[in-house]
GROMACS .gro file of C-alpha atoms in nm:
model
  311
    1MET     CA    1  12.218 -11.149  17.191
    2ALA     CA    2  12.013 -11.165  17.510
    3PRO     CA    3  11.944 -10.833  17.689
    4GLY     CA    4  12.145 -10.773  18.002
    5ARG     CA    5  12.434 -10.999  17.905
    6ARG     CA    6  12.771 -10.907  18.052
    7PRO     CA    7  12.973 -10.689  17.804
    8SER     CA    8  13.266 -10.850  17.623
    9SER     CA    9  13.620 -10.754  17.720
   10ALA     CA   10  13.706 -10.702  17.352
   11THR     CA   11  13.828 -10.357  17.252
   12LEU     CA   12  13.588 -10.112  17.091
   13GLU     CA   13  13.742  -9.976  16.770
   14LEU     CA   14  13.651  -9.684  16.547
   15ARG     CA   15  13.550  -9.922  16.266
   16HIS     CA   16  13.281 -10.066  16.493
   17LEU     CA   17  13.125  -9.722  16.525
   18ARG     CA   18  13.144  -9.655  16.151
   19TYR     CA   19  12.981  -9.989  16.067
   20PHE     CA   20  12.713  -9.936  16.328
   21LEU     CA   21  12.628  -9.583  16.211
   22ALA     CA   22  12.605  -9.688  15.847
   23THR     CA   23  12.367  -9.965  15.945
   24ALA     CA   24  12.169  -9.733  16.173
   25ASP     CA   25  12.132  -9.485  15.886
   26GLU     CA   26  12.026  -9.743  15.627
   27LEU     CA   27  11.839  -9.988  15.856
   28ASN     CA   28  11.929 -10.243  15.592
   29TYR     CA   29  12.239 -10.464  15.605
   30GLY     CA   30  12.266 -10.493  15.228
   31ARG     CA   31  12.259 -10.119  15.163
   32ALA     CA   32  12.491 -10.049  15.458
   33ALA     CA   33  12.743 -10.309  15.333
   34GLU     CA   34  12.733 -10.158  14.985
   35ARG     CA   35  12.787  -9.809  15.130
   36LEU     CA   36  13.082  -9.933  15.334
   37GLN     CA   37  13.213 -10.139  15.040
   38ILE     CA   38  13.237 -10.457  15.244
   39ALA     CA   39  13.063 -10.793  15.225
   40GLN     CA   40  12.725 -10.820  15.401
   41PRO     CA   41  12.821 -11.124  15.612
   42GLY     CA   42  13.129 -10.935  15.734
   43LEU     CA   43  12.916 -10.638  15.835
   44SER     CA   44  12.669 -10.861  16.020
   45GLN     CA   45  12.956 -11.019  16.212
   46GLN     CA   46  13.102 -10.677  16.303
   47ILE     CA   47  12.764 -10.559  16.437
   48MET     CA   48  12.735 -10.874  16.644
   49ASN     CA   49  13.086 -10.818  16.779
   50LEU     CA   50  12.989 -10.461  16.872
   51GLU     CA   51  12.680 -10.581  17.057
   52GLU     CA   52  12.899 -10.828  17.246
   53ILE     CA   53  13.128 -10.540  17.347
   54VAL     CA   54  12.835 -10.317  17.452
   55GLY     CA   55  12.654 -10.598  17.634
   56THR     CA   56  12.309 -10.542  17.488
   57PRO     CA   57  12.131 -10.563  17.148
   58LEU     CA   58  12.150 -10.243  16.940
   59PHE     CA   59  11.921 -10.364  16.661
   60ASP     CA   60  11.582 -10.536  16.669
   61ARG     CA   61  11.601 -10.777  16.376
   62THR     CA   62  11.312 -10.947  16.200
   63ARG     CA   63  11.292 -11.113  15.861
   64ARG     CA   64  11.136 -10.802  15.710
   65SER     CA   65  11.302 -10.512  15.892
   66VAL     CA   66  11.590 -10.388  16.103
   67LYS     CA   67  11.517 -10.134  16.376
   68LEU     CA   68  11.721  -9.969  16.646
   69THR     CA   69  11.652 -10.068  17.002
   70LEU     CA   70  11.634  -9.793  17.263
   71ALA     CA   71  11.994  -9.873  17.354
   72GLY     CA   72  12.080  -9.851  16.985
   73GLU     CA   73  11.917  -9.510  16.947
   74LEU     CA   74  12.102  -9.368  17.246
   75PHE     CA   75  12.427  -9.535  17.139
   76ALA     CA   76  12.391  -9.386  16.789
   77GLU     CA   77  12.376  -9.031  16.928
   78GLU     CA   78  12.697  -9.074  17.124
   79ALA     CA   79  12.870  -9.278  16.854
   80ARG     CA   80  12.808  -9.004  16.597
   81LYS     CA   81  12.965  -8.746  16.830
   82ALA     CA   82  13.264  -8.973  16.890
   83VAL     CA   83  13.325  -9.030  16.517
   84GLN     CA   84  13.293  -8.658  16.439
   85GLN     CA   85  13.533  -8.570  16.720
   86THR     CA   86  13.779  -8.834  16.604
   87GLU     CA   87  13.766  -8.704  16.247
   88ALA     CA   88  13.820  -8.350  16.375
   89ALA     CA   89  14.121  -8.466  16.580
   90LEU     CA   90  14.269  -8.643  16.278
   91LEU     CA   91  14.219  -8.335  16.061
   92VAL     CA   92  14.385  -8.107  16.317
   93ALA     CA   93  14.680  -8.344  16.357
   94ARG     CA   94  14.727  -8.378  15.980
   95ARG     CA   95  14.707  -8.002  15.925
   96ALA     CA   96  14.953  -7.941  16.208
   97GLY     CA   97  15.186  -8.197  16.052
   98ARG     CA   98  15.169  -8.008  15.721
   99GLY     CA   99  15.243  -7.680  15.899
  100GLU     CA  100  14.898  -7.536  15.825
  101ILE     CA  101  14.816  -7.453  16.186
  102GLY     CA  102  15.025  -7.370  16.490
  103ARG     CA  103  15.225  -7.074  16.616
  104ILE     CA  104  15.545  -6.903  16.496
  105ALA     CA  105  15.757  -6.655  16.691
  106ILE     CA  106  15.924  -6.413  16.448
  107GLY     CA  107  16.190  -6.156  16.529
  108TYR     CA  108  16.305  -5.880  16.298
  109VAL     CA  109  16.550  -5.592  16.280
  110SER     CA  110  16.367  -5.264  16.230
  111SER     CA  111  16.508  -5.212  15.880
  112ALA     CA  112  16.328  -5.529  15.766
  113ALA     CA  113  15.999  -5.348  15.828
  114TYR     CA  114  16.061  -5.028  15.635
  115SER     CA  115  16.230  -5.218  15.350
  116GLY     CA  116  15.892  -5.384  15.293
  117ALA     CA  117  16.048  -5.733  15.302
  118LEU     CA  118  15.896  -5.825  15.637
  119THR     CA  119  15.541  -5.724  15.552
  120THR     CA  120  15.560  -5.880  15.205
  121MET     CA  121  15.693  -6.217  15.319
  122VAL     CA  122  15.477  -6.245  15.629
  123GLY     CA  123  15.172  -6.128  15.433
  124GLN     CA  124  15.226  -6.392  15.164
  125PHE     CA  125  15.273  -6.662  15.428
  126ARG     CA  126  14.958  -6.554  15.609
  127GLN     CA  127  14.758  -6.581  15.286
  128ALA     CA  128  14.886  -6.936  15.235
  129TYR     CA  129  14.848  -7.035  15.604
  130PRO     CA  130  14.567  -6.817  15.744
  131GLU     CA  131  14.524  -7.019  16.064
  132VAL     CA  132  14.885  -6.996  16.179
  133GLU     CA  133  14.925  -6.766  16.479
  134LEU     CA  134  15.210  -6.517  16.433
  135ASP     CA  135  15.397  -6.360  16.724
  136ILE     CA  136  15.612  -6.084  16.572
  137SER     CA  137  15.863  -5.878  16.771
  138GLU     CA  138  16.124  -5.620  16.674
  139MET     CA  139  16.458  -5.703  16.836
  140GLU     CA  140  16.831  -5.660  16.783
  141MET     CA  141  16.997  -5.911  16.555
  142MET     CA  142  17.227  -6.071  16.811
  143GLN     CA  143  16.931  -6.117  17.047
  144GLN     CA  144  16.739  -6.287  16.767
  145LEU     CA  145  17.020  -6.531  16.702
  146GLY     CA  146  17.049  -6.609  17.072
  147GLN     CA  147  16.677  -6.680  17.098
  148LEU     CA  148  16.683  -6.891  16.782
  149ASP     CA  149  16.964  -7.095  16.935
  150GLN     CA  150  16.767  -7.136  17.260
  151GLY     CA  151  16.446  -7.234  17.081
  152LYS     CA  152  16.257  -6.925  17.199
  153LEU     CA  153  16.232  -6.781  16.847
  154ASP     CA  154  16.145  -6.968  16.526
  155ILE     CA  155  16.231  -6.717  16.253
  156GLY     CA  156  16.461  -6.414  16.244
  157PHE     CA  157  16.498  -6.133  15.991
  158ILE     CA  158  16.865  -6.039  16.011
  159ARG     CA  159  17.133  -5.830  15.840
  160PRO     CA  160  17.438  -6.043  15.747
  161PRO     CA  161  17.730  -6.079  15.762
  162VAL     CA  162  17.709  -6.226  16.110
  163PRO     CA  163  17.843  -6.549  16.266
  164LEU     CA  164  17.553  -6.791  16.303
  165PRO     CA  165  17.518  -7.029  16.601
  166LEU     CA  166  17.567  -7.397  16.523
  167GLY     CA  167  17.255  -7.535  16.359
  168ILE     CA  168  17.124  -7.193  16.248
  169VAL     CA  169  17.121  -7.112  15.875
  170SER     CA  170  17.001  -6.814  15.673
  171THR     CA  171  16.847  -6.747  15.334
  172PRO     CA  172  16.890  -6.407  15.159
  173ILE     CA  173  16.562  -6.243  15.060
  174LEU     CA  174  16.672  -5.889  14.964
  175PHE     CA  175  16.980  -5.704  14.846
  176GLU     CA  176  16.955  -5.327  14.861
  177GLU     CA  177  17.194  -5.044  14.791
  178ILE     CA  178  17.376  -4.875  15.075
  179ILE     CA  179  17.353  -4.494  15.078
  180LEU     CA  180  17.486  -4.208  15.289
  181ALA     CA  181  17.301  -4.028  15.564
  182LEU     CA  182  17.440  -3.676  15.607
  183PRO     CA  183  17.338  -3.379  15.823
  184GLU     CA  184  17.191  -3.106  15.604
  185SER     CA  185  17.477  -2.877  15.713
  186HIS     CA  186  17.739  -3.112  15.570
  187PRO     CA  187  17.949  -2.966  15.283
  188PHE     CA  188  17.842  -3.251  15.052
  189ALA     CA  189  17.475  -3.257  15.151
  190GLY     CA  190  17.383  -3.066  14.833
  191GLN     CA  191  17.537  -3.323  14.598
  192GLU     CA  192  17.328  -3.606  14.456
  193ARG     CA  193  17.621  -3.853  14.458
  194VAL     CA  194  17.907  -3.828  14.705
  195PRO     CA  195  18.243  -4.007  14.672
  196LEU     CA  196  18.306  -4.197  14.991
  197SER     CA  197  18.670  -4.093  14.987
  198ALA     CA  198  18.557  -3.731  15.044
  199LEU     CA  199  18.435  -3.832  15.392
  200ASN     CA  200  18.770  -3.956  15.523
  201GLY     CA  201  18.766  -3.686  15.791
  202ASP     CA  202  18.412  -3.750  15.914
  203VAL     CA  203  18.294  -3.946  16.216
  204PHE     CA  204  18.090  -4.253  16.120
  205ILE     CA  205  17.792  -4.364  16.327
  206MET     CA  206  17.711  -4.736  16.318
  207PRO     CA  207  17.469  -4.979  16.481
  208ARG     CA  208  17.579  -5.151  16.799
  209HIS     CA  209  17.739  -5.448  16.626
  210PRO     CA  210  18.070  -5.623  16.691
  211ALA     CA  211  18.353  -5.577  16.441
  212GLY     CA  212  18.294  -5.772  16.122
  213VAL     CA  213  17.916  -5.786  16.168
  214SER     CA  214  17.647  -5.632  15.948
  215PHE     CA  215  17.677  -5.256  15.893
  216HIS     CA  216  17.993  -5.238  16.105
  217GLU     CA  217  18.152  -5.459  15.839
  218HIS     CA  218  17.978  -5.278  15.549
  219THR     CA  219  18.103  -4.942  15.673
  220THR     CA  220  18.464  -5.041  15.740
  221SER     CA  221  18.492  -5.243  15.417
  222ALA     CA  222  18.348  -4.964  15.200
  223CYS     CA  223  18.573  -4.702  15.358
  224ARG     CA  224  18.882  -4.918  15.321
  225ALA     CA  225  18.795  -4.970  14.955
  226ALA     CA  226  18.777  -4.590  14.929
  227GLY     CA  227  19.130  -4.561  15.073
  228PHE     CA  228  19.081  -4.486  15.443
  229PHE     CA  229  18.974  -4.638  15.774
  230PRO     CA  230  18.665  -4.467  15.916
  231ARG     CA  231  18.671  -4.269  16.238
  232LEU     CA  232  18.419  -4.453  16.450
  233GLY     CA  233  18.183  -4.242  16.658
  234PRO     CA  234  17.877  -4.313  16.874
  235GLN     CA  235  17.659  -4.614  16.804
  236GLY     CA  236  17.283  -4.636  16.770
  237ARG     CA  237  17.040  -4.911  16.862
  238ASP     CA  238  16.880  -4.905  16.516
  239PHE     CA  239  16.883  -4.705  16.193
  240VAL     CA  240  16.603  -4.473  16.301
  241THR     CA  241  16.812  -4.376  16.604
  242ILE     CA  242  17.118  -4.339  16.381
  243ALA     CA  243  16.923  -4.112  16.144
  244SER     CA  244  16.836  -3.886  16.436
  245MET     CA  245  17.198  -3.884  16.553
  246VAL     CA  246  17.312  -3.785  16.206
  247ALA     CA  247  17.048  -3.511  16.185
  248VAL     CA  248  17.178  -3.343  16.502
  249GLY     CA  249  17.532  -3.345  16.364
  250LEU     CA  250  17.697  -3.630  16.556
  251GLY     CA  251  17.842  -3.777  16.237
  252VAL     CA  252  17.758  -3.945  15.908
  253ALA     CA  253  17.640  -4.300  15.842
  254LEU     CA  254  17.608  -4.569  15.581
  255VAL     CA  255  17.250  -4.696  15.582
  256PRO     CA  256  17.022  -4.918  15.371
  257GLN     CA  257  16.851  -4.715  15.100
  258SER     CA  258  16.507  -4.820  15.231
  259LEU     CA  259  16.575  -4.583  15.523
  260ARG     CA  260  16.471  -4.306  15.282
  261SER     CA  261  16.117  -4.385  15.395
  262ILE     CA  262  16.213  -4.238  15.735
  263GLN     CA  263  16.223  -3.860  15.702
  264VAL     CA  264  16.397  -3.672  15.982
  265PRO     CA  265  16.434  -3.290  15.984
  266GLY     CA  266  16.796  -3.190  15.928
  267LEU     CA  267  16.886  -3.515  15.747
  268ARG     CA  268  16.982  -3.573  15.384
  269TYR     CA  269  17.017  -3.906  15.205
  270ARG     CA  270  17.272  -3.921  14.926
  271ALA     CA  271  17.392  -4.194  14.689
  272ILE     CA  272  17.753  -4.311  14.706
  273ALA     CA  273  17.944  -4.234  14.386
  274GLY     CA  274  18.092  -4.530  14.201
  275GLU     CA  275  18.000  -4.897  14.213
  276PRO     CA  276  17.696  -4.971  14.432
  277VAL     CA  277  17.758  -5.131  14.770
  278LEU     CA  278  17.484  -5.379  14.856
  279ALA     CA  279  17.347  -5.488  15.194
  280GLU     CA  280  17.176  -5.822  15.249
  281LEU     CA  281  16.858  -5.891  15.440
  282ALA     CA  282  16.808  -6.258  15.527
  283VAL     CA  283  16.576  -6.495  15.708
  284ALA     CA  284  16.741  -6.711  15.975
  285TYR     CA  285  16.602  -7.039  16.106
  286ARG     CA  286  16.709  -7.369  16.258
  287ARG     CA  287  16.846  -7.622  16.010
  288ASN     CA  288  16.675  -7.917  16.184
  289GLU     CA  289  16.352  -7.746  16.282
  290PRO     CA  290  16.110  -7.978  16.469
  291SER     CA  291  15.804  -7.754  16.422
  292PRO     CA  292  15.617  -7.821  16.094
  293VAL     CA  293  15.478  -7.468  16.082
  294ALA     CA  294  15.824  -7.313  16.129
  295ARG     CA  295  15.958  -7.545  15.859
  296ALA     CA  296  15.679  -7.421  15.631
  297PHE     CA  297  15.788  -7.059  15.685
  298ALA     CA  298  16.152  -7.147  15.620
  299ALA     CA  299  16.050  -7.321  15.298
  300HIS     CA  300  15.848  -7.014  15.203
  301ALA     CA  301  16.159  -6.799  15.254
  302ARG     CA  302  16.377  -7.031  15.045
  303LYS     CA  303  16.131  -7.013  14.757
  304SER     CA  304  16.150  -6.633  14.754
  305THR     CA  305  16.397  -6.509  14.495
  306PRO     CA  306  16.635  -6.246  14.644
  307VAL     CA  307  16.572  -5.910  14.480
  308SER     CA  308  16.765  -5.585  14.456
  309LYS     CA  309  16.568  -5.284  14.570
  310PRO     CA  310  16.624  -4.986  14.339
  311VAL     CA  311  16.714  -4.644  14.479
   0.00000   0.00000   0.00000
């Protein structure tokens, strides 16, 4: 090709750059063709096509040798950068598609933290996907479900039973025993196991949940099974707040047994006599999740076998 010829209007493709760089590295069409696993005449034609696109010779060819022209040397520097950047872009896109990189917004009820389920599951996921950015926030369950429905949250750690918005599903990850929280001045605070029926005159403190939801449902169902309907008292934002309310004598409460890790002066935790009553902790997520990284976390949750936490 004559120097200074007008460039071709043909489209420059990534294969042109790969063929050119292999030839520039080898400075031998035979070895470059073997490295690329293509026929030598095909490689020669591709290099000629590239030179037509560029508009100037990139190689100085003689019978005995192949050398880069000045244009070829400068083109090689930029071509190598372009190929490396393209490969990096492909790798990032593929990893994002597999859910290996990206960002997840996770909400959790406070009891998920002191049960150990949150730290265990998130820790395992982080080991498997170390480059995923995690945005973790403690928030009330109904707020989590609202933000999941609105697409503002990807994953929620919740306490069923609770009505789920359309398109939101949940997977149980932990079942733990429900115990009693009593003020230390309570007549039954000295007993290791307390029959629930003995508390039919007490005021019960519950989280701020609607009827039929989470520990509101656990409390009313357990008391009804014991032969009475509980006297409902003040409500707390979370179980730590409820523990403090119990400690100052505002009532008694049914709480997850993992709350034992929270020690409050004036508070006693006691087992409920009879058959254990279990509370569920679950991971909530969108059924048709568009984000690969959020889908990866949901799959991670589904693979986790629900366990019962011993008292």
